Amino acid sequence: MLSRLVLTSGSALKNSGSFGACVVQASRSIHSSPQSKAPLPPLPEKGGKIRHGIFPEELFSLLYPKTGVTGPYMLGTGLLLYMLSKEIYVINHETFAALSISSVIIYGIKKFGPGVAAYADKLNEEKVAKAQEVKDVAVARLAQAIEDEKKEQWRVEGRHMLFDTKRNNVTMLLETNYRERLHMVTSEVKRRLDYQVELQNLHRRMEQEHMVNWVEQNVVKSITPQQEKESIAKCISDLKVLAKATQARAAV
Amino acid sequence: MAGRRAALKAIDWLAFAERVPPNQKGMFNSLKTRSDGISAKLASLPETPAPIDWAYYRSVVAKAGMVDEFEKKFSALKVPEPVDTRTSAINAQEAEANKSALAYIEASKARVASYEKELEKFNNMIPFDQMTIEDLHATFPETKLDKVKYPYWPHKPIADL
């Protein structure tokens, strides 16, 4: 754990080294600028590897070339025995307290650790998923908005059609009106002429009728009473003959 | 007589219908029915009226000179063409519409530019699972808690929780 701190503070020291140099000499600094403009590397997913919960892997890889696999263990055992035998670490009641408490803690972590980690991960997942959803919705909405704007621009381009239609309508109305006027003139003239023709026909018919009536009247007037008696007697005698003929036919 | 009529421009009704936005479809339909009515009326009238048979009338009508007089006056008569009062108004309307359309297109382009800028921001941002809180505040400034205005936790009005 402490070794972690050493390693991380080493990088911090690298950054702050320029400040120290600035204090000594303002013009010259070890690094060209205190901040580098490169984008940050992605955050590591897991922390540094450790063995047995407390010892970082770097220690083991540090000692591996010289002492092999068992090197650090030997070092640990040796250190422990040295401290116990020389009584640099004294065993007292607190040792047993520490052992019991640490065993309980380790048991608890081993049993419930993964569960709690999974739960925390789930919480984080939900947050990330929600943010992602918001982002997706926003992207889709923006794309749709751009589409709609483009479509509206395309629609606006067709505005000349409306005015063409209007002008066409006006032209057609004018043309219709003109033709109607022509037709009306012709029909009116024709009506006048037809009226004259009908008038003449009427005159002729009336004259004919009148003449016929007059002739009839004259003929009737010219029949004298003498002629009338003679014609009536003749009619009666004719009728008698006809009646005899009919009777004879009926008897047969 | 044929020169007085301005040529009718062929209207592509299908393309016109495509460009009409849905909220103006009613107006478009009424315009179309009106236009169709006008053109149908125009088509139903023949271009010139049927000519009058002067010879027949001359033989029938007894009054001398009447038919001749009618014929002379008729051929001398010139029907005045109706005056076009509307086309200039329509042209003025069109000029105005062009102006407003250009302004609208400009505004629309500005909107498109802003949308595209935002879209770019979304497309170029780092994935959420690689962000730190500072990165989140940099990408979405609205998530930054205003510690000056609300100095006490939760640094935003309770109603916004």
mmCIF file of C-alpha atoms in Angstrom:
data_model
loop_
_atom_site.group_PDB
_atom_site.id
_atom_site.type_symbol
_atom_site.label_atom_id
_atom_site.label_comp_id
_atom_site.label_asym_id
_atom_site.label_seq_id
_atom_site.Cartn_x
_atom_site.Cartn_y
_atom_site.Cartn_z
ATOM 1 C CA MET A 1 0.000 0.000 0.000
ATOM 2 C CA LEU A 2 2.716 2.394 0.941
ATOM 3 C CA SER A 3 4.623 1.331 -2.143
ATOM 4 C CA ARG A 4 1.650 2.424 -4.245
ATOM 5 C CA LEU A 5 1.880 5.833 -2.688
ATOM 6 C CA VAL A 6 5.587 6.007 -3.493
ATOM 7 C CA LEU A 7 4.963 5.144 -7.102
ATOM 8 C CA THR A 8 2.090 7.587 -7.571
ATOM 9 C CA SER A 9 3.827 10.383 -5.771
ATOM 10 C CA GLY A 10 6.790 9.797 -8.039
ATOM 11 C CA SER A 11 4.738 10.926 -11.021
ATOM 12 C CA ALA A 12 3.392 13.879 -9.045
ATOM 13 C CA LEU A 13 6.931 14.845 -8.210
ATOM 14 C CA LYS A 14 7.729 14.750 -11.908
ATOM 15 C CA ASN A 15 5.070 17.376 -12.502
ATOM 16 C CA SER A 16 5.988 19.523 -9.588
ATOM 17 C CA GLY A 17 9.648 19.339 -10.391
ATOM 18 C CA SER A 18 9.195 22.231 -12.792
ATOM 19 C CA PHE A 19 7.814 24.407 -9.990
ATOM 20 C CA GLY A 20 10.901 23.758 -7.939
ATOM 21 C CA ALA A 21 13.037 24.691 -10.920
ATOM 22 C CA CYS A 22 10.996 27.833 -11.419
ATOM 23 C CA VAL A 23 11.698 28.907 -7.859
ATOM 24 C CA VAL A 24 15.444 28.564 -8.450
ATOM 25 C CA GLN A 25 15.619 29.959 -11.954
ATOM 26 C CA ALA A 26 12.620 31.527 -13.637
ATOM 27 C CA SER A 27 13.869 31.308 -17.214
ATOM 28 C CA ARG A 28 14.965 27.659 -17.402
ATOM 29 C CA SER A 29 12.643 24.734 -16.547
ATOM 30 C CA ILE A 30 13.074 21.015 -16.914
ATOM 31 C CA HIS A 31 9.850 20.525 -18.856
ATOM 32 C CA SER A 32 8.668 22.831 -21.628
ATOM 33 C CA SER A 33 5.213 23.363 -20.104
ATOM 34 C CA PRO A 34 3.621 22.230 -16.865
ATOM 35 C CA GLN A 35 0.656 20.731 -18.691
ATOM 36 C CA SER A 36 0.781 18.475 -21.696
ATOM 37 C CA LYS A 37 -2.015 18.917 -24.188
ATOM 38 C CA ALA A 38 -2.295 15.233 -25.131
ATOM 39 C CA PRO A 39 -5.627 13.630 -24.281
ATOM 40 C CA LEU A 40 -5.674 11.579 -21.129
ATOM 41 C CA PRO A 41 -5.215 7.850 -21.477
ATOM 42 C CA PRO A 42 -8.368 5.909 -20.633
ATOM 43 C CA LEU A 43 -8.910 5.138 -16.982
ATOM 44 C CA PRO A 44 -7.719 1.702 -15.954
ATOM 45 C CA GLU A 45 -10.500 -0.781 -15.364
ATOM 46 C CA LYS A 46 -8.939 -2.451 -12.338
ATOM 47 C CA GLY A 47 -6.358 -1.389 -9.836
ATOM 48 C CA GLY A 48 -2.827 -2.674 -9.739
ATOM 49 C CA LYS A 49 -2.372 -6.413 -9.262
ATOM 50 C CA ILE A 50 -1.718 -7.563 -5.738
ATOM 51 C CA ARG A 51 -0.948 -10.848 -4.068
ATOM 52 C CA HIS A 52 -2.445 -11.962 -0.791
ATOM 53 C CA GLY A 53 -4.454 -8.751 -0.535
ATOM 54 C CA ILE A 54 -1.634 -6.426 0.444
ATOM 55 C CA PHE A 55 1.571 -7.126 -1.437
ATOM 56 C CA PRO A 56 1.797 -5.506 -4.913
ATOM 57 C CA GLU A 57 2.892 -7.660 -7.817
ATOM 58 C CA GLU A 58 5.736 -5.261 -8.594
ATOM 59 C CA LEU A 59 7.617 -6.489 -5.540
ATOM 60 C CA PHE A 60 7.534 -10.068 -6.752
ATOM 61 C CA SER A 61 8.567 -9.134 -10.294
ATOM 62 C CA LEU A 62 11.311 -6.952 -8.856
ATOM 63 C CA LEU A 63 12.814 -9.840 -6.926
ATOM 64 C CA TYR A 64 12.144 -12.571 -9.498
ATOM 65 C CA PRO A 65 15.372 -12.175 -11.576
ATOM 66 C CA LYS A 66 17.604 -12.524 -8.523
ATOM 67 C CA THR A 67 15.742 -14.895 -6.250
ATOM 68 C CA GLY A 68 13.160 -16.681 -8.406
ATOM 69 C CA VAL A 69 9.608 -17.461 -7.374
ATOM 70 C CA THR A 70 10.193 -18.096 -3.662
ATOM 71 C CA GLY A 71 12.318 -15.002 -3.151
ATOM 72 C CA PRO A 72 9.728 -12.623 -1.711
ATOM 73 C CA TYR A 73 8.280 -15.359 0.480
ATOM 74 C CA MET A 74 11.712 -16.061 1.904
ATOM 75 C CA LEU A 75 12.195 -12.363 2.444
ATOM 76 C CA GLY A 76 8.850 -12.133 4.210
ATOM 77 C CA THR A 77 9.463 -15.149 6.420
ATOM 78 C CA GLY A 78 12.935 -13.947 7.266
ATOM 79 C CA LEU A 79 11.742 -10.474 8.168
ATOM 80 C CA LEU A 80 8.938 -11.881 10.323
ATOM 81 C CA LEU A 81 11.216 -14.263 12.228
ATOM 82 C CA TYR A 82 13.796 -11.526 12.696
ATOM 83 C CA MET A 83 11.221 -9.170 14.145
ATOM 84 C CA LEU A 84 9.788 -11.856 16.430
ATOM 85 C CA SER A 85 13.118 -13.206 17.653
ATOM 86 C CA LYS A 86 14.703 -9.858 18.248
ATOM 87 C CA GLU A 87 11.487 -8.700 19.890
ATOM 88 C CA ILE A 88 11.310 -5.726 17.553
ATOM 89 C CA TYR A 89 7.625 -6.728 17.419
ATOM 90 C CA VAL A 90 6.430 -7.843 20.862
ATOM 91 C CA ILE A 91 3.612 -10.388 21.087
ATOM 92 C CA ASN A 92 1.015 -9.184 23.600
ATOM 93 C CA HIS A 93 -2.779 -9.202 24.000
ATOM 94 C CA GLU A 94 -3.192 -6.777 21.185
ATOM 95 C CA THR A 95 -1.642 -9.312 18.810
ATOM 96 C CA PHE A 96 -4.491 -11.716 19.454
ATOM 97 C CA ALA A 97 -7.057 -8.925 19.169
ATOM 98 C CA ALA A 98 -5.567 -7.935 15.833
ATOM 99 C CA LEU A 99 -5.533 -11.531 14.630
ATOM 100 C CA SER A 100 -9.202 -12.131 15.579
ATOM 101 C CA ILE A 101 -10.442 -8.867 14.149
ATOM 102 C CA SER A 102 -8.502 -9.263 10.926
ATOM 103 C CA SER A 103 -9.706 -12.846 10.490
ATOM 104 C CA VAL A 104 -13.324 -11.748 10.904
ATOM 105 C CA ILE A 105 -12.793 -8.879 8.492
ATOM 106 C CA ILE A 106 -11.117 -11.109 5.947
ATOM 107 C CA TYR A 107 -13.875 -13.701 6.273
ATOM 108 C CA GLY A 108 -16.533 -10.991 5.771
ATOM 109 C CA ILE A 109 -14.830 -9.541 2.716
ATOM 110 C CA LYS A 110 -14.284 -12.918 1.154
ATOM 111 C CA LYS A 111 -17.904 -13.916 1.662
ATOM 112 C CA PHE A 112 -19.776 -10.718 0.810
ATOM 113 C CA GLY A 113 -17.251 -8.864 -1.281
ATOM 114 C CA PRO A 114 -18.269 -10.088 -4.732
ATOM 115 C CA GLY A 115 -21.965 -9.530 -3.964
ATOM 116 C CA VAL A 116 -21.446 -5.958 -2.885
ATOM 117 C CA ALA A 117 -19.145 -5.333 -5.849
ATOM 118 C CA ALA A 118 -21.732 -6.679 -8.246
ATOM 119 C CA TYR A 119 -24.413 -4.472 -6.698
ATOM 120 C CA ALA A 120 -22.240 -1.387 -6.947
ATOM 121 C CA ASP A 121 -21.406 -2.268 -10.534
ATOM 122 C CA LYS A 122 -25.075 -2.619 -11.293
ATOM 123 C CA LEU A 123 -25.766 0.832 -9.900
ATOM 124 C CA ASN A 124 -23.028 2.255 -12.046
ATOM 125 C CA GLU A 125 -24.274 0.355 -15.072
ATOM 126 C CA GLU A 126 -27.707 1.826 -14.623
ATOM 127 C CA LYS A 127 -26.309 5.329 -14.457
ATOM 128 C CA VAL A 128 -24.233 4.776 -17.567
ATOM 129 C CA ALA A 129 -27.156 3.173 -19.394
ATOM 130 C CA LYS A 130 -29.405 6.098 -18.549
ATOM 131 C CA ALA A 131 -26.816 8.582 -19.766
ATOM 132 C CA GLN A 132 -26.318 6.525 -22.919
ATOM 133 C CA GLU A 133 -30.048 6.469 -23.532
ATOM 134 C CA VAL A 134 -30.242 10.217 -23.126
ATOM 135 C CA LYS A 135 -27.407 10.579 -25.604
ATOM 136 C CA ASP A 136 -29.048 8.224 -28.130
ATOM 137 C CA VAL A 137 -32.350 10.007 -27.889
ATOM 138 C CA ALA A 138 -30.630 13.348 -28.344
ATOM 139 C CA VAL A 139 -28.681 12.130 -31.374
ATOM 140 C CA ALA A 140 -31.796 10.658 -32.974
ATOM 141 C CA ARG A 141 -33.731 13.839 -32.302
ATOM 142 C CA LEU A 142 -31.009 15.999 -33.818
ATOM 143 C CA ALA A 143 -30.757 13.811 -36.906
ATOM 144 C CA GLN A 144 -34.535 13.939 -37.320
ATOM 145 C CA ALA A 145 -34.515 17.714 -36.842
ATOM 146 C CA ILE A 146 -31.862 18.099 -39.541
ATOM 147 C CA GLU A 147 -33.902 15.884 -41.856
ATOM 148 C CA ASP A 148 -37.020 17.915 -41.220
ATOM 149 C CA GLU A 149 -35.239 21.199 -41.839
ATOM 150 C CA LYS A 150 -33.867 19.911 -45.135
ATOM 151 C CA LYS A 151 -37.314 18.729 -46.131
ATOM 152 C CA GLU A 152 -38.819 22.110 -45.297
ATOM 153 C CA GLN A 153 -36.183 23.800 -47.411
ATOM 154 C CA TRP A 154 -37.069 21.507 -50.290
ATOM 155 C CA ARG A 155 -40.721 22.325 -49.784
ATOM 156 C CA VAL A 156 -40.071 26.039 -49.880
ATOM 157 C CA GLU A 157 -38.371 25.615 -53.257
ATOM 158 C CA GLY A 158 -41.707 24.707 -54.776
ATOM 159 C CA ARG A 159 -43.344 28.021 -53.949
ATOM 160 C CA HIS A 160 -43.305 29.176 -57.576
ATOM 161 C CA MET A 161 -45.902 26.528 -58.379
ATOM 162 C CA LEU A 162 -48.492 28.292 -56.292
ATOM 163 C CA PHE A 163 -48.027 31.544 -58.153
ATOM 164 C CA ASP A 164 -48.006 29.796 -61.514
ATOM 165 C CA THR A 165 -51.334 28.256 -60.587
ATOM 166 C CA LYS A 166 -52.727 31.626 -59.609
ATOM 167 C CA ARG A 167 -51.581 33.274 -62.813
ATOM 168 C CA ASN A 168 -53.009 30.386 -64.811
ATOM 169 C CA ASN A 169 -56.323 30.766 -63.067
ATOM 170 C CA VAL A 170 -56.419 34.471 -63.822
ATOM 171 C CA THR A 171 -55.594 33.831 -67.493
ATOM 172 C CA MET A 172 -58.243 31.155 -67.754
ATOM 173 C CA LEU A 173 -60.857 33.371 -66.154
ATOM 174 C CA LEU A 174 -60.070 36.207 -68.563
ATOM 175 C CA GLU A 175 -60.245 33.861 -71.524
ATOM 176 C CA THR A 176 -63.522 32.410 -70.342
ATOM 177 C CA ASN A 177 -64.980 35.856 -69.897
ATOM 178 C CA TYR A 178 -63.899 36.904 -73.381
ATOM 179 C CA ARG A 179 -65.421 33.853 -74.985
ATOM 180 C CA GLU A 180 -68.620 34.326 -73.079
ATOM 181 C CA ARG A 181 -68.847 37.862 -74.392
ATOM 182 C CA LEU A 182 -68.380 36.682 -77.984
ATOM 183 C CA HIS A 183 -71.024 34.038 -77.520
ATOM 184 C CA MET A 184 -73.398 36.492 -76.001
ATOM 185 C CA VAL A 185 -73.039 38.932 -78.912
ATOM 186 C CA THR A 186 -73.676 36.231 -81.476
ATOM 187 C CA SER A 187 -76.652 34.809 -79.646
ATOM 188 C CA GLU A 188 -78.229 38.228 -79.182
ATOM 189 C CA VAL A 189 -77.954 39.064 -82.889
ATOM 190 C CA LYS A 190 -79.312 35.692 -83.810
ATOM 191 C CA ARG A 191 -82.240 36.201 -81.445
ATOM 192 C CA ARG A 192 -83.110 39.511 -83.030
ATOM 193 C CA LEU A 193 -83.060 38.003 -86.513
ATOM 194 C CA ASP A 194 -85.111 35.024 -85.437
ATOM 195 C CA TYR A 195 -87.619 37.374 -83.892
ATOM 196 C CA GLN A 196 -88.058 39.132 -87.213
ATOM 197 C CA VAL A 197 -88.514 35.811 -88.986
ATOM 198 C CA GLU A 198 -91.094 34.676 -86.477
ATOM 199 C CA LEU A 199 -92.881 37.966 -86.745
ATOM 200 C CA GLN A 200 -93.208 37.539 -90.484
ATOM 201 C CA ASN A 201 -94.486 33.994 -90.114
ATOM 202 C CA LEU A 202 -97.039 35.168 -87.614
ATOM 203 C CA HIS A 203 -98.276 37.875 -89.961
ATOM 204 C CA ARG A 204 -98.741 35.421 -92.828
ATOM 205 C CA ARG A 205 -100.604 32.938 -90.686
ATOM 206 C CA MET A 206 -102.937 35.560 -89.365
ATOM 207 C CA GLU A 207 -103.670 36.816 -92.851
ATOM 208 C CA GLN A 208 -104.455 33.274 -94.017
ATOM 209 C CA GLU A 209 -106.797 32.602 -91.151
ATOM 210 C CA HIS A 210 -108.551 35.869 -91.594
ATOM 211 C CA MET A 211 -109.067 35.264 -95.278
ATOM 212 C CA VAL A 212 -110.464 31.797 -94.670
ATOM 213 C CA ASN A 213 -112.863 33.114 -92.055
ATOM 214 C CA TRP A 214 -114.012 35.917 -94.350
ATOM 215 C CA VAL A 215 -114.653 33.558 -97.237
ATOM 216 C CA GLU A 216 -116.608 31.220 -95.010
ATOM 217 C CA GLN A 217 -118.717 34.019 -93.683
ATOM 218 C CA ASN A 218 -119.495 35.274 -97.137
ATOM 219 C CA VAL A 219 -120.550 31.836 -98.303
ATOM 220 C CA VAL A 220 -122.827 31.378 -95.365
ATOM 221 C CA LYS A 221 -124.342 34.807 -95.916
ATOM 222 C CA SER A 222 -124.973 34.098 -99.571
ATOM 223 C CA ILE A 223 -127.176 31.131 -98.883
ATOM 224 C CA THR A 224 -130.755 32.657 -99.397
ATOM 225 C CA PRO A 225 -133.760 31.387 -97.443
ATOM 226 C CA GLN A 226 -135.205 29.895 -100.662
ATOM 227 C CA GLN A 227 -132.125 27.821 -101.269
ATOM 228 C CA GLU A 228 -132.113 26.799 -97.647
ATOM 229 C CA LYS A 229 -135.693 25.380 -97.833
ATOM 230 C CA GLU A 230 -134.857 23.497 -101.009
ATOM 231 C CA SER A 231 -131.716 22.010 -99.526
ATOM 232 C CA ILE A 232 -133.561 20.955 -96.366
ATOM 233 C CA ALA A 233 -136.337 19.203 -98.415
ATOM 234 C CA LYS A 234 -133.738 17.432 -100.474
ATOM 235 C CA CYS A 235 -131.968 16.343 -97.317
ATOM 236 C CA ILE A 236 -135.202 14.907 -95.892
ATOM 237 C CA SER A 237 -135.990 12.951 -99.057
ATOM 238 C CA ASP A 238 -132.461 11.624 -99.170
ATOM 239 C CA LEU A 239 -132.749 10.533 -95.584
ATOM 240 C CA LYS A 240 -136.046 8.724 -96.308
ATOM 241 C CA VAL A 241 -134.416 6.799 -99.123
ATOM 242 C CA LEU A 242 -131.473 5.944 -96.947
ATOM 243 C CA ALA A 243 -133.768 4.788 -94.140
ATOM 244 C CA LYS A 244 -135.718 2.497 -96.529
ATOM 245 C CA ALA A 245 -132.485 1.057 -97.804
ATOM 246 C CA THR A 246 -131.227 0.423 -94.302
ATOM 247 C CA GLN A 247 -134.554 -1.161 -93.239
ATOM 248 C CA ALA A 248 -134.481 -3.429 -96.237
ATOM 249 C CA ARG A 249 -130.953 -4.473 -95.485
ATOM 250 C CA ALA A 250 -131.776 -5.093 -91.816
ATOM 251 C CA ALA A 251 -134.789 -7.273 -92.754
ATOM 252 C CA VAL A 252 -132.568 -9.362 -94.982
ATOM 253 C CA MET B 1 -56.692 37.285 -81.662
ATOM 254 C CA ALA B 2 -54.440 34.522 -80.477
ATOM 255 C CA GLY B 3 -51.700 36.862 -79.371
ATOM 256 C CA ARG B 4 -53.633 38.423 -76.535
ATOM 257 C CA ARG B 5 -53.766 35.272 -74.492
ATOM 258 C CA ALA B 6 -50.711 34.524 -72.358
ATOM 259 C CA ALA B 7 -49.690 30.929 -72.685
ATOM 260 C CA LEU B 8 -50.963 28.689 -69.915
ATOM 261 C CA LYS B 9 -48.126 27.082 -67.984
ATOM 262 C CA ALA B 10 -48.514 23.371 -67.431
ATOM 263 C CA ILE B 11 -48.836 22.637 -63.719
ATOM 264 C CA ASP B 12 -47.551 19.345 -62.401
ATOM 265 C CA TRP B 13 -50.161 18.722 -59.716
ATOM 266 C CA LEU B 14 -48.432 15.595 -58.394
ATOM 267 C CA ALA B 15 -45.150 17.369 -57.731
ATOM 268 C CA PHE B 16 -47.065 20.304 -56.279
ATOM 269 C CA ALA B 17 -48.980 17.996 -53.947
ATOM 270 C CA GLU B 18 -45.708 16.481 -52.738
ATOM 271 C CA ARG B 19 -44.356 19.829 -51.706
ATOM 272 C CA VAL B 20 -47.398 20.886 -49.708
ATOM 273 C CA PRO B 21 -46.837 20.492 -45.947
ATOM 274 C CA PRO B 22 -49.509 18.411 -44.195
ATOM 275 C CA ASN B 23 -51.016 21.338 -42.304
ATOM 276 C CA GLN B 24 -51.873 23.130 -45.563
ATOM 277 C CA LYS B 25 -53.388 20.189 -47.371
ATOM 278 C CA GLY B 26 -56.920 21.590 -46.962
ATOM 279 C CA MET B 27 -55.980 24.855 -48.644
ATOM 280 C CA PHE B 28 -54.236 22.960 -51.412
ATOM 281 C CA ASN B 29 -57.297 20.815 -52.047
ATOM 282 C CA SER B 30 -59.609 23.803 -52.282
ATOM 283 C CA LEU B 31 -57.151 25.502 -54.649
ATOM 284 C CA LYS B 32 -57.048 22.429 -56.830
ATOM 285 C CA THR B 33 -60.840 22.092 -56.994
ATOM 286 C CA ARG B 34 -61.160 25.759 -57.886
ATOM 287 C CA SER B 35 -58.521 25.494 -60.587
ATOM 288 C CA ASP B 36 -60.111 22.377 -62.000
ATOM 289 C CA GLY B 37 -63.508 24.088 -62.054
ATOM 290 C CA ILE B 38 -62.101 27.061 -63.921
ATOM 291 C CA SER B 39 -60.279 24.932 -66.478
ATOM 292 C CA ALA B 40 -63.344 22.742 -66.993
ATOM 293 C CA LYS B 41 -65.460 25.818 -67.642
ATOM 294 C CA LEU B 42 -62.872 27.063 -70.089
ATOM 295 C CA ALA B 43 -62.757 23.748 -71.894
ATOM 296 C CA SER B 44 -66.530 23.586 -72.189
ATOM 297 C CA LEU B 45 -66.715 26.845 -74.169
ATOM 298 C CA PRO B 46 -65.728 26.622 -77.843
ATOM 299 C CA GLU B 47 -63.142 29.130 -78.930
ATOM 300 C CA THR B 48 -65.336 30.960 -81.439
ATOM 301 C CA PRO B 49 -69.107 31.025 -81.472
ATOM 302 C CA ALA B 50 -71.061 29.363 -84.278
ATOM 303 C CA PRO B 51 -71.205 31.646 -87.309
ATOM 304 C CA ILE B 52 -74.550 33.204 -88.274
ATOM 305 C CA ASP B 53 -76.018 32.032 -91.600
ATOM 306 C CA TRP B 54 -76.524 35.398 -93.274
ATOM 307 C CA ALA B 55 -77.694 33.996 -96.624
ATOM 308 C CA TYR B 56 -80.627 32.192 -95.031
ATOM 309 C CA TYR B 57 -81.718 35.272 -93.144
ATOM 310 C CA ARG B 58 -81.338 37.436 -96.186
ATOM 311 C CA SER B 59 -83.701 35.092 -98.098
ATOM 312 C CA VAL B 60 -86.252 34.889 -95.320
ATOM 313 C CA VAL B 61 -86.516 38.300 -93.764
ATOM 314 C CA ALA B 62 -88.732 40.489 -95.930
ATOM 315 C CA LYS B 63 -87.559 43.871 -94.712
ATOM 316 C CA ALA B 64 -84.976 45.145 -97.104
ATOM 317 C CA GLY B 65 -81.611 46.117 -95.843
ATOM 318 C CA MET B 66 -82.229 44.964 -92.292
ATOM 319 C CA VAL B 67 -80.114 41.830 -92.617
ATOM 320 C CA ASP B 68 -77.419 43.738 -94.442
ATOM 321 C CA GLU B 69 -77.345 46.356 -91.752
ATOM 322 C CA PHE B 70 -77.095 43.696 -89.051
ATOM 323 C CA GLU B 71 -74.317 41.939 -90.897
ATOM 324 C CA LYS B 72 -72.338 45.125 -91.344
ATOM 325 C CA LYS B 73 -72.676 46.139 -87.730
ATOM 326 C CA PHE B 74 -71.917 42.627 -86.511
ATOM 327 C CA SER B 75 -68.665 42.236 -88.423
ATOM 328 C CA ALA B 76 -67.618 45.735 -87.449
ATOM 329 C CA LEU B 77 -68.226 45.038 -83.760
ATOM 330 C CA LYS B 78 -65.121 44.421 -81.700
ATOM 331 C CA VAL B 79 -65.636 42.793 -78.339
ATOM 332 C CA PRO B 80 -63.354 44.383 -75.776
ATOM 333 C CA GLU B 81 -61.019 42.046 -73.977
ATOM 334 C CA PRO B 82 -61.341 41.882 -70.222
ATOM 335 C CA VAL B 83 -58.681 43.880 -68.431
ATOM 336 C CA ASP B 84 -56.132 42.001 -66.344
ATOM 337 C CA THR B 85 -56.062 43.596 -62.914
ATOM 338 C CA ARG B 86 -54.675 40.744 -60.849
ATOM 339 C CA THR B 87 -51.463 39.605 -62.423
ATOM 340 C CA SER B 88 -49.467 42.506 -61.042
ATOM 341 C CA ALA B 89 -50.771 41.801 -57.559
ATOM 342 C CA ILE B 90 -49.806 38.164 -57.956
ATOM 343 C CA ASN B 91 -46.335 39.127 -59.104
ATOM 344 C CA ALA B 92 -45.928 41.417 -56.127
ATOM 345 C CA GLN B 93 -47.066 38.603 -53.864
ATOM 346 C CA GLU B 94 -44.558 36.279 -55.475
ATOM 347 C CA ALA B 95 -41.698 38.726 -54.951
ATOM 348 C CA GLU B 96 -42.642 39.086 -51.309
ATOM 349 C CA ALA B 97 -42.944 35.336 -50.885
ATOM 350 C CA ASN B 98 -39.520 34.905 -52.442
ATOM 351 C CA LYS B 99 -38.055 37.335 -49.964
ATOM 352 C CA SER B 100 -39.645 35.694 -46.952
ATOM 353 C CA ALA B 101 -38.706 32.270 -48.296
ATOM 354 C CA LEU B 102 -35.063 33.283 -48.575
ATOM 355 C CA ALA B 103 -35.131 34.614 -45.025
ATOM 356 C CA TYR B 104 -36.719 31.369 -43.856
ATOM 357 C CA ILE B 105 -34.108 29.310 -45.675
ATOM 358 C CA GLU B 106 -31.356 31.348 -44.042
ATOM 359 C CA ALA B 107 -32.830 30.778 -40.604
ATOM 360 C CA SER B 108 -33.308 27.118 -41.405
ATOM 361 C CA LYS B 109 -29.672 26.793 -42.470
ATOM 362 C CA ALA B 110 -28.566 28.426 -39.225
ATOM 363 C CA ARG B 111 -30.675 25.928 -37.313
ATOM 364 C CA VAL B 112 -29.202 23.057 -39.301
ATOM 365 C CA ALA B 113 -25.701 24.335 -38.544
ATOM 366 C CA SER B 114 -26.400 24.446 -34.808
ATOM 367 C CA TYR B 115 -27.933 20.962 -34.909
ATOM 368 C CA GLU B 116 -24.932 19.629 -36.769
ATOM 369 C CA LYS B 117 -22.574 21.207 -34.265
ATOM 370 C CA GLU B 118 -24.384 19.472 -31.417
ATOM 371 C CA LEU B 119 -24.456 16.226 -33.346
ATOM 372 C CA GLU B 120 -20.707 16.489 -33.814
ATOM 373 C CA LYS B 121 -20.231 17.082 -30.117
ATOM 374 C CA PHE B 122 -22.217 13.924 -29.374
ATOM 375 C CA ASN B 123 -20.397 11.881 -31.922
ATOM 376 C CA ASN B 124 -16.951 12.978 -30.799
ATOM 377 C CA MET B 125 -17.363 12.643 -27.066
ATOM 378 C CA ILE B 126 -15.645 9.884 -25.117
ATOM 379 C CA PRO B 127 -17.782 6.930 -24.022
ATOM 380 C CA PHE B 128 -19.503 7.297 -20.687
ATOM 381 C CA ASP B 129 -17.668 4.446 -19.020
ATOM 382 C CA GLN B 130 -14.350 6.134 -19.662
ATOM 383 C CA MET B 131 -15.419 9.525 -18.354
ATOM 384 C CA THR B 132 -14.509 11.119 -15.073
ATOM 385 C CA ILE B 133 -16.774 13.603 -13.350
ATOM 386 C CA GLU B 134 -14.699 16.477 -14.732
ATOM 387 C CA ASP B 135 -15.105 15.055 -18.236
ATOM 388 C CA LEU B 136 -18.853 14.841 -17.706
ATOM 389 C CA HIS B 137 -19.009 18.475 -16.581
ATOM 390 C CA ALA B 138 -16.924 19.495 -19.577
ATOM 391 C CA THR B 139 -19.172 17.678 -22.050
ATOM 392 C CA PHE B 140 -22.481 18.553 -20.427
ATOM 393 C CA PRO B 141 -22.092 21.841 -18.614
ATOM 394 C CA GLU B 142 -25.601 21.555 -17.208
ATOM 395 C CA THR B 143 -24.536 18.680 -14.945
ATOM 396 C CA LYS B 144 -22.009 20.829 -13.090
ATOM 397 C CA LEU B 145 -23.193 21.575 -9.567
ATOM 398 C CA ASP B 146 -23.165 25.280 -8.793
ATOM 399 C CA LYS B 147 -21.261 25.348 -5.498
ATOM 400 C CA VAL B 148 -21.318 29.130 -5.334
ATOM 401 C CA LYS B 149 -25.053 29.610 -5.654
ATOM 402 C CA TYR B 150 -25.918 26.637 -3.450
ATOM 403 C CA PRO B 151 -23.022 26.243 -1.050
ATOM 404 C CA TYR B 152 -24.643 23.426 0.949
ATOM 405 C CA TRP B 153 -25.162 19.877 -0.197
ATOM 406 C CA PRO B 154 -26.918 18.822 -2.459
ATOM 407 C CA HIS B 155 -25.867 21.988 -4.319
ATOM 408 C CA LYS B 156 -29.117 22.243 -6.172
ATOM 409 C CA PRO B 157 -32.651 23.100 -5.132
ATOM 410 C CA ILE B 158 -34.431 20.203 -3.443
ATOM 411 C CA ALA B 159 -37.098 20.222 -6.099
ATOM 412 C CA ASP B 160 -34.526 19.289 -8.739
ATOM 413 C CA LEU B 161 -33.410 16.057 -7.041
#
